[in-house]
Coordinates of C-alpha atoms in Angstrom, one line a residue:
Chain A
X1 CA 23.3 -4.8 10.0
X2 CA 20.8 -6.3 7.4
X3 CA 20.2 -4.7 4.4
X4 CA 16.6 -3.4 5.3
X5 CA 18.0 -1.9 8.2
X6 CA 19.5 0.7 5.7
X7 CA 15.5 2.3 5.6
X8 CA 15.6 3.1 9.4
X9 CA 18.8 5.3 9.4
X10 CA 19.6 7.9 11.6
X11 CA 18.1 10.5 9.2
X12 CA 15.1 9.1 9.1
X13 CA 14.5 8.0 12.4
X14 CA 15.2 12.0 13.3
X15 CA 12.3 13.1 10.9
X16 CA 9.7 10.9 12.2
X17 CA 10.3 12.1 15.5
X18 CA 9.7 15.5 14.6
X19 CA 6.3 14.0 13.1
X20 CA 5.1 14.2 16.9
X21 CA 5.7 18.1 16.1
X22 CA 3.2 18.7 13.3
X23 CA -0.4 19.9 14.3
X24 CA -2.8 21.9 12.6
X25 CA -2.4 25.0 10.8
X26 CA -4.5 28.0 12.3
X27 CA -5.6 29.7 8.9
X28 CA -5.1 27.1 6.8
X29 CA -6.1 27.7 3.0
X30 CA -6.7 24.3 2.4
X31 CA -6.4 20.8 4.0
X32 CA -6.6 17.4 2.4
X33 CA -6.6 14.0 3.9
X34 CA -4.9 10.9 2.2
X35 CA -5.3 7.0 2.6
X36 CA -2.4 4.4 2.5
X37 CA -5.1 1.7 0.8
X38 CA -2.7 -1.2 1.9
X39 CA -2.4 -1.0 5.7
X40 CA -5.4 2.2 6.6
X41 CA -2.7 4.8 7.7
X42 CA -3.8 8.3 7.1
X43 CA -1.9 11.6 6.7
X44 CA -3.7 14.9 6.7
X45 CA -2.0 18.1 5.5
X46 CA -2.8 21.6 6.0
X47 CA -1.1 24.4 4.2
X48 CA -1.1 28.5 5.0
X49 CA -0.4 30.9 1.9
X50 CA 0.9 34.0 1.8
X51 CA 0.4 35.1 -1.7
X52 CA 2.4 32.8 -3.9
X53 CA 4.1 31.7 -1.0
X54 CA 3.9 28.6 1.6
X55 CA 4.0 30.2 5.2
X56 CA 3.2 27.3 7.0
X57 CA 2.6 23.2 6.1
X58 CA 1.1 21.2 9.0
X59 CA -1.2 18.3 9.7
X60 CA -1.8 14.9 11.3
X61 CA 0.5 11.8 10.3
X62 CA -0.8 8.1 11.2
X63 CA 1.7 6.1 10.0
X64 CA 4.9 4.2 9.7
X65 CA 7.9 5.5 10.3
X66 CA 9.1 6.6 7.0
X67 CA 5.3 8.0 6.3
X68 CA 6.1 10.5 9.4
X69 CA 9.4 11.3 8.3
X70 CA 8.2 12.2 4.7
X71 CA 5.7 14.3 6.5
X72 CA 8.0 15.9 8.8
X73 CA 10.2 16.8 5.8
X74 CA 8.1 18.2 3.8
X75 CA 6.4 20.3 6.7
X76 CA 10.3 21.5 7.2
X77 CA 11.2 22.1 3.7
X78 CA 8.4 24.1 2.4
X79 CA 8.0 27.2 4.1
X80 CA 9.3 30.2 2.5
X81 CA 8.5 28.5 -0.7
X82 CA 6.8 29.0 -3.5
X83 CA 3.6 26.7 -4.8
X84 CA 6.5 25.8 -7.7
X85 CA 9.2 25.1 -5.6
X86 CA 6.4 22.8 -3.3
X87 CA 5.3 21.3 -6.8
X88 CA 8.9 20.8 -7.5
X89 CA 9.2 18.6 -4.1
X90 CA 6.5 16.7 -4.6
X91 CA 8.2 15.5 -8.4
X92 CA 11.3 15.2 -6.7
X93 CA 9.8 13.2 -3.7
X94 CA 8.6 10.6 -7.0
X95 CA 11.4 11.1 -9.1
X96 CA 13.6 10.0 -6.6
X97 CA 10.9 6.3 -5.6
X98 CA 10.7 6.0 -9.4
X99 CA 14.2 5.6 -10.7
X100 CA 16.4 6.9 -7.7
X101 CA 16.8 10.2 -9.2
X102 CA 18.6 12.3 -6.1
X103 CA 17.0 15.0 -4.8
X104 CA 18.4 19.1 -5.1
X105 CA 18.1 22.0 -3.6
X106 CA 15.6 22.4 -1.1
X107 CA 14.6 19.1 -1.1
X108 CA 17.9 17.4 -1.0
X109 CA 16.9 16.1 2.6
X110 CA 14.8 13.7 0.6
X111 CA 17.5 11.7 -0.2
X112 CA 17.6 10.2 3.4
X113 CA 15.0 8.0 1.0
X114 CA 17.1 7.1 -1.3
X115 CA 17.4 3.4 0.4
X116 CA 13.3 2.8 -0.4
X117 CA 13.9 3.1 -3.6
X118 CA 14.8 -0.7 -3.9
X119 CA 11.9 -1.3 -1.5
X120 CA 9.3 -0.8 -4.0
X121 CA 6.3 -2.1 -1.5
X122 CA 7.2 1.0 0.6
X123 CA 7.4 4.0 -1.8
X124 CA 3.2 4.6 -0.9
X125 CA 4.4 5.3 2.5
X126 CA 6.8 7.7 1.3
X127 CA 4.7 9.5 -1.1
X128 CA 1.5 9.5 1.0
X129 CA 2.3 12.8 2.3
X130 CA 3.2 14.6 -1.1
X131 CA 0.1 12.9 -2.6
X132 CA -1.9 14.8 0.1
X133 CA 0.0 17.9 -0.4
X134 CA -0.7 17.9 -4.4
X135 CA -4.0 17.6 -3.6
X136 CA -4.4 20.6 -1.1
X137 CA -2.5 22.7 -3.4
X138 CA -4.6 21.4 -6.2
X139 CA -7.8 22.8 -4.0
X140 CA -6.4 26.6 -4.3
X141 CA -5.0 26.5 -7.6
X142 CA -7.2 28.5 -10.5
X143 CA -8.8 26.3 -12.4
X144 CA -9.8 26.4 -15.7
X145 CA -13.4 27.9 -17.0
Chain B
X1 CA 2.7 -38.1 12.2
X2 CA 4.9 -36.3 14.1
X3 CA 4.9 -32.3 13.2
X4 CA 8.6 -32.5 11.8
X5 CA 8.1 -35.4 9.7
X6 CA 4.8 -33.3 8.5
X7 CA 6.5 -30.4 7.5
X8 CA 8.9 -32.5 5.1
X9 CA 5.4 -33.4 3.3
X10 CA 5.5 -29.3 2.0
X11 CA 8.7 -28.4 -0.2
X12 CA 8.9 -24.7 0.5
X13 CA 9.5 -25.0 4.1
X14 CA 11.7 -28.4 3.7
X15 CA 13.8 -26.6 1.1
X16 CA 13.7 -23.6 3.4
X17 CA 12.7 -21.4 0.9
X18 CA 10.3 -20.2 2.6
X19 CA 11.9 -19.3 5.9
X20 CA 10.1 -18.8 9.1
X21 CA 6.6 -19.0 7.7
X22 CA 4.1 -17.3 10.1
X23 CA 1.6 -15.7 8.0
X24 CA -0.4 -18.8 8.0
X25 CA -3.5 -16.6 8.0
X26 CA -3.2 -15.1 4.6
X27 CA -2.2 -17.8 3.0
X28 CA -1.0 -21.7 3.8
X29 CA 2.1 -23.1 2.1
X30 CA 0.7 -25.9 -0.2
X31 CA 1.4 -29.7 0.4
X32 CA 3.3 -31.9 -1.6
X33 CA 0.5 -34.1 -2.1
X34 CA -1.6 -31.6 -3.9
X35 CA 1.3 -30.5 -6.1
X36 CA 1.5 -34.4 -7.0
X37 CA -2.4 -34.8 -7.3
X38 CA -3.0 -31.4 -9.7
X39 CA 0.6 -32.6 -11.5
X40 CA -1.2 -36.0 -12.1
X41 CA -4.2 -34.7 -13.4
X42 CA -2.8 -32.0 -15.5
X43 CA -0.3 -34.2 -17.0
X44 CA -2.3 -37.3 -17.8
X45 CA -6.0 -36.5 -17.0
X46 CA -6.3 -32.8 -18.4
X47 CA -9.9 -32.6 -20.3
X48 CA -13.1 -30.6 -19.7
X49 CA -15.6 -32.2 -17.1
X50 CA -19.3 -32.3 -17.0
X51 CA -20.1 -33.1 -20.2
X52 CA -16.9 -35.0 -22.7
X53 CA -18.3 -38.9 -22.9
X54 CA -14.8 -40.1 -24.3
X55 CA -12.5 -41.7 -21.4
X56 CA -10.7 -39.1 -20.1
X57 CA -13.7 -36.3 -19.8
X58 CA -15.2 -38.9 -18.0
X59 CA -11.8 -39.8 -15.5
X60 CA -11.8 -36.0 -15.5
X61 CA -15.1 -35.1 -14.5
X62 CA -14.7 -38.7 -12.1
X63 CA -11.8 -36.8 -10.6
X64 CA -13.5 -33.5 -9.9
X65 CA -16.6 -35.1 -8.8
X66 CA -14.4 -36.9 -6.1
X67 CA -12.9 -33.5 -5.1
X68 CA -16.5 -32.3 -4.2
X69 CA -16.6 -35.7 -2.2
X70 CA -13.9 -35.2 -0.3
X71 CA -14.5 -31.2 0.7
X72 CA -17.6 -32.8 1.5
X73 CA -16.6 -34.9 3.8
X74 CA -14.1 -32.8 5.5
X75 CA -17.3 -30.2 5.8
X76 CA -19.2 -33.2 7.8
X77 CA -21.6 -32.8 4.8
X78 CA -23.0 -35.8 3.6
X79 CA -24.6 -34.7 0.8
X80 CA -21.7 -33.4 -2.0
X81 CA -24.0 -31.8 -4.3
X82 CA -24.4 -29.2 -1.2
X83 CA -20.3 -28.1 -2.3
X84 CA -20.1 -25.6 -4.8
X85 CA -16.8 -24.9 -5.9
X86 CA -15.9 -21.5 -6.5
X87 CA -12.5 -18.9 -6.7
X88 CA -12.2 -18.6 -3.1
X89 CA -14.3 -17.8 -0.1
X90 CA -15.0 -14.2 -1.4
X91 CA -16.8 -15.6 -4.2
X92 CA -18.8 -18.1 -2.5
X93 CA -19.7 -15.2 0.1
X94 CA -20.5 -13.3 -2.8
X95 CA -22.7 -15.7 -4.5
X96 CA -24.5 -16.1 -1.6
X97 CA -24.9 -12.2 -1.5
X98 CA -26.7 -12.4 -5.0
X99 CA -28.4 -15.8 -4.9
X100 CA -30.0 -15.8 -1.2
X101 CA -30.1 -11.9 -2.0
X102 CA -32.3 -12.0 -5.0
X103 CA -34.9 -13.4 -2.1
X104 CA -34.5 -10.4 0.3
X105 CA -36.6 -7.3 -0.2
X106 CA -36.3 -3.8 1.0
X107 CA -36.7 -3.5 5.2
X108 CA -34.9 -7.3 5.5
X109 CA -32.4 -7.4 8.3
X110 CA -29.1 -8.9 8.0
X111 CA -26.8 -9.3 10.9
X112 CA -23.4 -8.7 10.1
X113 CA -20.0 -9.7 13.0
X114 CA -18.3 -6.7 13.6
X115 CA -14.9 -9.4 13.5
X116 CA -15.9 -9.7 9.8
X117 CA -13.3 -9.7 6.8
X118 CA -14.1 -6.9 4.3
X119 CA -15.2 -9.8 2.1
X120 CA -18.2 -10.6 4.2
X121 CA -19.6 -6.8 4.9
X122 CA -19.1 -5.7 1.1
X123 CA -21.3 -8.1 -0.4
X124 CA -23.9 -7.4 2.1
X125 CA -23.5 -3.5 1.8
X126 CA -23.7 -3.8 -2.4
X127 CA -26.9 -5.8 -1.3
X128 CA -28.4 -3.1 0.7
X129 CA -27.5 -0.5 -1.9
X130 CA -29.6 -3.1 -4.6
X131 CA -32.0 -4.0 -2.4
X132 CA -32.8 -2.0 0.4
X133 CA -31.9 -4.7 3.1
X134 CA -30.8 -3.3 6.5
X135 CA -27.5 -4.3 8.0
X136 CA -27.1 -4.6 11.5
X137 CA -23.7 -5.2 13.6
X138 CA -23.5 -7.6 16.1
X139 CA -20.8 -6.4 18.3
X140 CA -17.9 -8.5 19.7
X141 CA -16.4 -7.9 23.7
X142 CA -13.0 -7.0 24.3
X143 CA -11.7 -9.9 23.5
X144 CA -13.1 -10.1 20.3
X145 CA -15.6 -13.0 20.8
X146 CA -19.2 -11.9 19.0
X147 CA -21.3 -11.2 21.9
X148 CA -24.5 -13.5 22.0
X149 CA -26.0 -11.5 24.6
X150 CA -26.4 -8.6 22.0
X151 CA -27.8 -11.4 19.1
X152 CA -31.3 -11.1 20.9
X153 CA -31.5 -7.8 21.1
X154 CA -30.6 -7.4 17.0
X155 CA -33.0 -10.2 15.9
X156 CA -36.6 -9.4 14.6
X157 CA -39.1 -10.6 13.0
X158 CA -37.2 -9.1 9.9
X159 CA -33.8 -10.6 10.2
X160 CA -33.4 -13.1 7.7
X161 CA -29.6 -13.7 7.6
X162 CA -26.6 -14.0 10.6
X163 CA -23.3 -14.1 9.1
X164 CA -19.9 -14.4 11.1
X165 CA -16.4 -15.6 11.0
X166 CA -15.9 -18.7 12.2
X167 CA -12.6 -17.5 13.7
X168 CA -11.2 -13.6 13.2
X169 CA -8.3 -13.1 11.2
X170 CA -7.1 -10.8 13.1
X171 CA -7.3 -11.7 16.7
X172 CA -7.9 -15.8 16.3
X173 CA -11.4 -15.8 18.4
X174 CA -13.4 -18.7 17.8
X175 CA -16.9 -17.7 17.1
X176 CA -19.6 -20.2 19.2
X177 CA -21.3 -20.4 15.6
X178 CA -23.2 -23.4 17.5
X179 CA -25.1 -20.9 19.9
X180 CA -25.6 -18.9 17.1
X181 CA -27.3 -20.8 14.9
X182 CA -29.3 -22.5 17.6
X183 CA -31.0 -18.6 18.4
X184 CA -31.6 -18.5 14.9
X185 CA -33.0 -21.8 14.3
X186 CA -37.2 -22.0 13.8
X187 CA -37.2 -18.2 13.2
X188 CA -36.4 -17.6 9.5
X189 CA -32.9 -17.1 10.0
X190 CA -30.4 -18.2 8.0
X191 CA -26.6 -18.4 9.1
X192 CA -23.7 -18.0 6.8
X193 CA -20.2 -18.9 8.7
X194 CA -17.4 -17.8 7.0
X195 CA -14.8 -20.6 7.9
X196 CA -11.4 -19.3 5.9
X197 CA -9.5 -19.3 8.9
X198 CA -10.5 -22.6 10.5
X199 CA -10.5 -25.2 7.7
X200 CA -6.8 -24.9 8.0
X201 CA -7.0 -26.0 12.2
X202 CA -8.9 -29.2 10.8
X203 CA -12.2 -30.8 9.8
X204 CA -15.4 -29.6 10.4
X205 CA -18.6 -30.8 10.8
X206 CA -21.5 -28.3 9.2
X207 CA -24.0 -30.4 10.3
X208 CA -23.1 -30.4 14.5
X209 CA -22.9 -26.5 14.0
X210 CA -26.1 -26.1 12.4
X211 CA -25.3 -23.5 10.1
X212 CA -26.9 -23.0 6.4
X213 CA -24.0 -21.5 4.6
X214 CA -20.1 -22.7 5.2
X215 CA -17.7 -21.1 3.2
X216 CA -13.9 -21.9 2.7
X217 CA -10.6 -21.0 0.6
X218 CA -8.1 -23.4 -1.0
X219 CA -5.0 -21.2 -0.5
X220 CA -5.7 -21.5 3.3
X221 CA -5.9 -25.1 3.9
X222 CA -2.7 -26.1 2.2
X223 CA -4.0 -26.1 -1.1
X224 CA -4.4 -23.9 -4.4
X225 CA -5.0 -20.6 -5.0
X226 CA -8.1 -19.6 -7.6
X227 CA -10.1 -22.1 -5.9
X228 CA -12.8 -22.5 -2.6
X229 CA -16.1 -23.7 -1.6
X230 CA -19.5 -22.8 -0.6
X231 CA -21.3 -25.0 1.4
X232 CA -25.1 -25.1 1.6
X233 CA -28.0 -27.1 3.1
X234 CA -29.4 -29.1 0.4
X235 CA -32.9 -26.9 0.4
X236 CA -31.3 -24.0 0.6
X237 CA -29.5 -24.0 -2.9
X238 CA -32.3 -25.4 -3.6
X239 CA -34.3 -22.5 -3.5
X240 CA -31.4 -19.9 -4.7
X241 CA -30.8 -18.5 -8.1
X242 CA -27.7 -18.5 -9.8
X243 CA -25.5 -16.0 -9.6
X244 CA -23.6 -16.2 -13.4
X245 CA -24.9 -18.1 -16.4
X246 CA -23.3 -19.8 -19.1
X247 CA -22.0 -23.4 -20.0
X248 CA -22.7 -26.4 -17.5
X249 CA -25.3 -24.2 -15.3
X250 CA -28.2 -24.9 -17.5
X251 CA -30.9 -27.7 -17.7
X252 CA -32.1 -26.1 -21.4
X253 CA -31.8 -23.1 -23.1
X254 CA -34.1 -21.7 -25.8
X255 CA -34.2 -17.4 -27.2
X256 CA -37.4 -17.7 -25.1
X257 CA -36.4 -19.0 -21.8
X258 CA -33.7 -21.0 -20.2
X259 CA -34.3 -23.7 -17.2
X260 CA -31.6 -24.1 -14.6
X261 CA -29.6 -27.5 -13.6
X262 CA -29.9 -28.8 -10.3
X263 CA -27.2 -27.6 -7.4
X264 CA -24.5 -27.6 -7.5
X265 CA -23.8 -27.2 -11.0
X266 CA -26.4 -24.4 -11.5
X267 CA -24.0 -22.2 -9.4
X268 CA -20.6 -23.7 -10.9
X269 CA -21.3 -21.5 -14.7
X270 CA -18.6 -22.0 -17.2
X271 CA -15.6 -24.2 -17.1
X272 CA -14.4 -24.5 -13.1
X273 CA -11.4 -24.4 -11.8
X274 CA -10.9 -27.7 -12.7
X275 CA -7.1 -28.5 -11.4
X276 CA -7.4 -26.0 -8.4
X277 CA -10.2 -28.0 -7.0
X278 CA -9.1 -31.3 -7.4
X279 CA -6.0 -30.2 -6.3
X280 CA -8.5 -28.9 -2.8
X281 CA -10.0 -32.4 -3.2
X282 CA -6.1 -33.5 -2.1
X283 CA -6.0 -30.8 0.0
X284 CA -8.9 -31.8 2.3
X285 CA -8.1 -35.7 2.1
X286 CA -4.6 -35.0 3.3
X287 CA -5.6 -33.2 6.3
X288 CA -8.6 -35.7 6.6
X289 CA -5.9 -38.5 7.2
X290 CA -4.2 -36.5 9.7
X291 CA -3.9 -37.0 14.1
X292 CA -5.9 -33.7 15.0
X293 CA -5.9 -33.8 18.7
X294 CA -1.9 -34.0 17.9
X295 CA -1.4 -31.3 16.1
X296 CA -4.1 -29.1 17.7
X297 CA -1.9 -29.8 21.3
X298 CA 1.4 -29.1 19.2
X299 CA -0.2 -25.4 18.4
X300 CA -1.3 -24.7 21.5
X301 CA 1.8 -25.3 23.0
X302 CA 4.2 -23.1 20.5
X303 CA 1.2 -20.5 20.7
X304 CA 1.4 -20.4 24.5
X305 CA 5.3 -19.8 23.6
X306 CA 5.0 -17.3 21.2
X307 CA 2.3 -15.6 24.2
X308 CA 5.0 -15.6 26.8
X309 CA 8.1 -14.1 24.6
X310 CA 5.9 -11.2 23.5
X311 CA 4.3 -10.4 26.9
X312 CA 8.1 -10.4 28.4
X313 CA 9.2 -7.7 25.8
X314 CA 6.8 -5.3 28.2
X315 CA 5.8 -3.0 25.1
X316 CA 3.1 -5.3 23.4
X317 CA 0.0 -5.6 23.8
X318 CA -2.3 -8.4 22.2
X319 CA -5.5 -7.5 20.6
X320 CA -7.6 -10.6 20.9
X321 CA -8.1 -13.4 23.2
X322 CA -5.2 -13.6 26.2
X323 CA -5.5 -17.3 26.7
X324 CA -5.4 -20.4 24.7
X325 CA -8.7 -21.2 24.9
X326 CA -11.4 -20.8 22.6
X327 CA -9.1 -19.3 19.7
X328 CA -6.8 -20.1 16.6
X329 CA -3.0 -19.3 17.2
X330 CA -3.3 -16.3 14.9
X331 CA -1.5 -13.7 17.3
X332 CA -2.0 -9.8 16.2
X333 CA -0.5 -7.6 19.0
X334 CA 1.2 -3.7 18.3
X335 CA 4.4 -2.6 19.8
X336 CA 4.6 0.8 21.6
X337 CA 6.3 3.4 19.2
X338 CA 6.6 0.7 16.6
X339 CA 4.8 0.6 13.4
X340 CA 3.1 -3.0 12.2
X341 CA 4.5 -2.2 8.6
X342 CA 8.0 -1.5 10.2
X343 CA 8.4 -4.7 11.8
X344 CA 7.2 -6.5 8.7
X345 CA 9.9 -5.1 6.7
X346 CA 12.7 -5.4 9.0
X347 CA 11.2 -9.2 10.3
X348 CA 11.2 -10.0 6.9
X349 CA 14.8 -9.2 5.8
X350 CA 15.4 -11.4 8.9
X351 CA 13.4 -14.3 6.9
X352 CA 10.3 -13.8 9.1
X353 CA 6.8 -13.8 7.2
X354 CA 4.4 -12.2 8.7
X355 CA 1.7 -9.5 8.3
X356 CA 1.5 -6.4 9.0
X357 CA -1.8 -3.8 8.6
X358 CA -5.7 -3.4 8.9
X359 CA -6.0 -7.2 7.7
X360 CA -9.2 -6.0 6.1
X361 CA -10.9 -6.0 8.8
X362 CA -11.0 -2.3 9.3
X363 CA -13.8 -2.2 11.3
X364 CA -12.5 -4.1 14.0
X365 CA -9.5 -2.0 14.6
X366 CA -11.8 0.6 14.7
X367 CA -13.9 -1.5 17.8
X368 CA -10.2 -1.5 19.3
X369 CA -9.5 2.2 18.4
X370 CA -6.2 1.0 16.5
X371 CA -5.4 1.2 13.0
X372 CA -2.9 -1.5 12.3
X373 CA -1.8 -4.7 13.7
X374 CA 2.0 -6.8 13.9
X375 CA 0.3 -10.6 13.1
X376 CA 2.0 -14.1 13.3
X377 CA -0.3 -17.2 12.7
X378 CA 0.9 -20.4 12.8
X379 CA -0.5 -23.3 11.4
X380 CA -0.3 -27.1 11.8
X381 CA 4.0 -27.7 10.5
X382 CA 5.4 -25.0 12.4
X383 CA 7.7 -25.7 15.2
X384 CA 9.7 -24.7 18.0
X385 CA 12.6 -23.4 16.0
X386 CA 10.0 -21.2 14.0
X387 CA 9.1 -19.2 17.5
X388 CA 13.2 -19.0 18.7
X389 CA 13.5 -17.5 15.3
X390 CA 10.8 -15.1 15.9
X391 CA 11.7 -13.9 19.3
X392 CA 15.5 -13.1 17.9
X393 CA 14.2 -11.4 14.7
X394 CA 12.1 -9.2 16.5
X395 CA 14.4 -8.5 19.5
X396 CA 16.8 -7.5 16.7
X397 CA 14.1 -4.6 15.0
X398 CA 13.1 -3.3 17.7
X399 CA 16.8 -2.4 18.7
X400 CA 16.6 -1.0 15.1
X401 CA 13.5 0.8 15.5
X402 CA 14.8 2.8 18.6

């Protein structure tokens, strides 16, 4: 076992298959499409609202593995959400590439990342998914004026 | 000299520090004899050049003057005011972009290899924003070769510019740059080669290929970062305007007008990379002195290797050229189910360099409807043990990627 080898646990190699799952949403209230400037991968994410809340998070993942697995994770954690508690993810999600913060609550599955945090060259393929998802939700947030 | 006794001649790789270097095709390990050369200069011949008249200006500028010589030289060139230095190959490409450029009006066609580096499409594309030049793509078969056929078809009475890779970074096709320029030649046409990847794979002789512009970069022929080379025809700088002003570029200046130098020092504004390029000048003198046909037999071989371990794994396929022939022994290939990035990081921990990614060439994975490529290049000290240690490595990660 060689220290990198840590990245491509179990845990994670079980999320990116479920990767192959995502598609598109039907009635999707917004969609956004994010670029990994280093190597061209390319997640899109599409989210379905009820009200305040997330009924369904879906999309397109070209990627490396852990890119897939953060998308499948965050397509499994957030419905039945709120926009806060997906907001919340998306800190946790950098919180946890930033200093190794662990992850709670509904988003304690991201700690199967926890082992990138020391490979700082890979945190853009971890947070290329929640950089999409910010910017969906930033497309049907209220803004100001 | 025989390839191991070569490989002693650069201290990463006999210290080992550098492990099982096979990303040749980003960037070169640097020689010993460069190190010693730019140590020399820096530590008892450090002064400005082109212009100090006490003794060591002048053994400066005599030093940096003989690095033009011998890139020169290793360019077939016989003329070395036709070497500019500059920061790298993107540089010169972009100096070109804005010198040659400032000629080109609005409707002027430039022909652009779809095997290109980003660094020699963005130029051209900032040109057509400026100027209103028209890019067209001259596309390359499925094995990556530019395909001359198509060359006739592009070329009008408004094409003033071909410019192509020498070799792709991505798949190793050598480009017949000879054919090229010879379609171009009595039309108007100017052809720019971009030659980062084969200066390292040894000299090369401007003048047999015919070309106008040759362009090269010190951190991939075993020298120094910060530091490359444009290469022009003698009447072709000639006719350019500079691209930056200030310091040695200038022939007179007054608040009313200022007259240029001559080339090359009208395109070589402020101080240059002074050590970097006679640290090159090393560079190019080193592999001047060096058995070619030896070395080029030695890569073929461990290339022909590296073909057969892959193709045996049964999930990879090679995006470029399948033989030996008419290529560099830079080997992309993907894995099925395997990411290029994932195999970097877990080759890597295994003290195997390579590259993973787009290589910034995006628009050739796009031609092969791919978005990322596993690459190992090798170049001129790497040996049999370097290809063992691949195949183990990556037998290893892809047990882990499973």
């Amino acid at each position: 076992m060689n220290g990198a080898d840590d990245i491509y646990d179990a845990r994670i190699k079980e999320l990116a298959a479920k990767a192959r799952d995502l598609g598109p949403v039907e009635h999707a209230d917004c969609r956004h499409e994010a670029d990994n400037f280093l190597c061209g991968d390319r997640v899109t994410v599409e989210v379905e609202r009820d009200g305040d809340r997330i009924k369904a998070l879906g999309g397109k993942v070209r990627g490396c593995l852990l890119t897939q697995a953060a998308a499948a994770l965050a397509a499994q954690a957030a419905p039945g959400l709120d926009v806060a508690g997906l907001m919340n993810g998306i800190e946790q999600a950098k919180a946890l590439m930033a200093d190794g913060t662990p992850a709670t609550g509904a988003w304690e599955g991201l700690n199967a990342f926890t082992p990138v945090h020391d490979a700082r060259h890979r945190h853009d393929c971890v947070l290329l998914p929640f950089q999409a998802l910010a910017a969906c939700l930033d497309q049907t947030e209220p803004r100001d004026g | 000299m025989p390839v191991l006794s070569l490989r002693d001649q650069f201290p990463s790789l006999a210290s080992g520090l550098a492990g099982t270097y096979l990303d040749n095709a980003a960037m070169t390990q640097i020689a010993g004899p460069v190190l010693a050369r730019m140590a020399a200069f820096e530590t008892g011949g450090r002064a400005n050049v082109k212009r100090g008249i006490y003794p060591l200006a002048t053994q400066a500028t005599a030093a940096f003057e003989g690095a033009r010589a011998a890139l020169a030289r290793y360019l077939g060139a016989g003329n070395p005011n036709e070497v500019v230095f500059t920061s790298g190959a993107t540089a010169a490409i972009n100096l070109v972009a804005q010198g040659f450029g400032a000629g080109l009006a609005a409707g002027d066609e430039i022909i652009i290899g779809e095997a290109e580096h980003h660094a020699n499409i963005v130029p051209w594309q900032m040109l057509r924003d400026r100027a209103g030049v028209v890019l067209k793509v001259l596309p390359v078969d499925d094995a990556g070769h530019p395909r001359l056929d198509a060359l006739d078809d592009l070329m009008t009475a408004r094409t003033r510019l071909i410019t192509v890779t020498h070799a792709s970074n991505v798949t190793g096709a050598v480009t017949d740059v000879a054919a090229i320029c010879d379609k171009a030649r009595g039309k108007g046409v100017r052809v720019l080669v971009d030659g980062a990847q084969m200066a390292a794979h040894g000299p090369v002789d401007v003048v047999a290929l015919g070309c106008d512009f040759y362009v090269v970069t010190g951190h991939k022929m075993f020298g120094p970062t910060g530091v490359g080379v444009l290469w022009a025809r003698a009447e072709v700088l000639d006719g350019m305007t500079p691209f930056m002003g200030g310091g040695e570029m200038i022939r007179r200046v007054t608040f009313a007008e200022t007259t240029y130098a001559p080339p090359p020092h009208r395109f070589e504004a402020g101080t240059p990379p002074v050590t970097q390029a006679v640290g090159l000048g090393a560079a190019a003198d080193m592999l001047l002195g060096l058995d070619w046909p030896e070395i080029r037999a030695q890569e073929q071989v461990l290339f022909g290797i590296l073909m057969e371990r892959l193709a045996a794994l049964g999930r990879v396929t090679v995006i470029g050229p399948g033989g030996n022939a008419r290529r560099l022994p830079i080997l992309s290939f993907t894995v099925t189910d395997a990411h290029p990035h994932d195999i970097c990081e877990l080759m890597g921990a295994r003290g195997i360099a390579l590259r993973g990614g787009h290589h910034c060439a995006q628009p050739l994975m796009d031609r092969f409807g791919i978005e990322a490529t596993t690459r190992a290049s090798l170049a001129l000290y790497n040996v049999q043990g370097d290809i063992d240690a691949f195949t183990d490595a990556l037998d290893e990660t892809l047990k882990v990627l499973a």
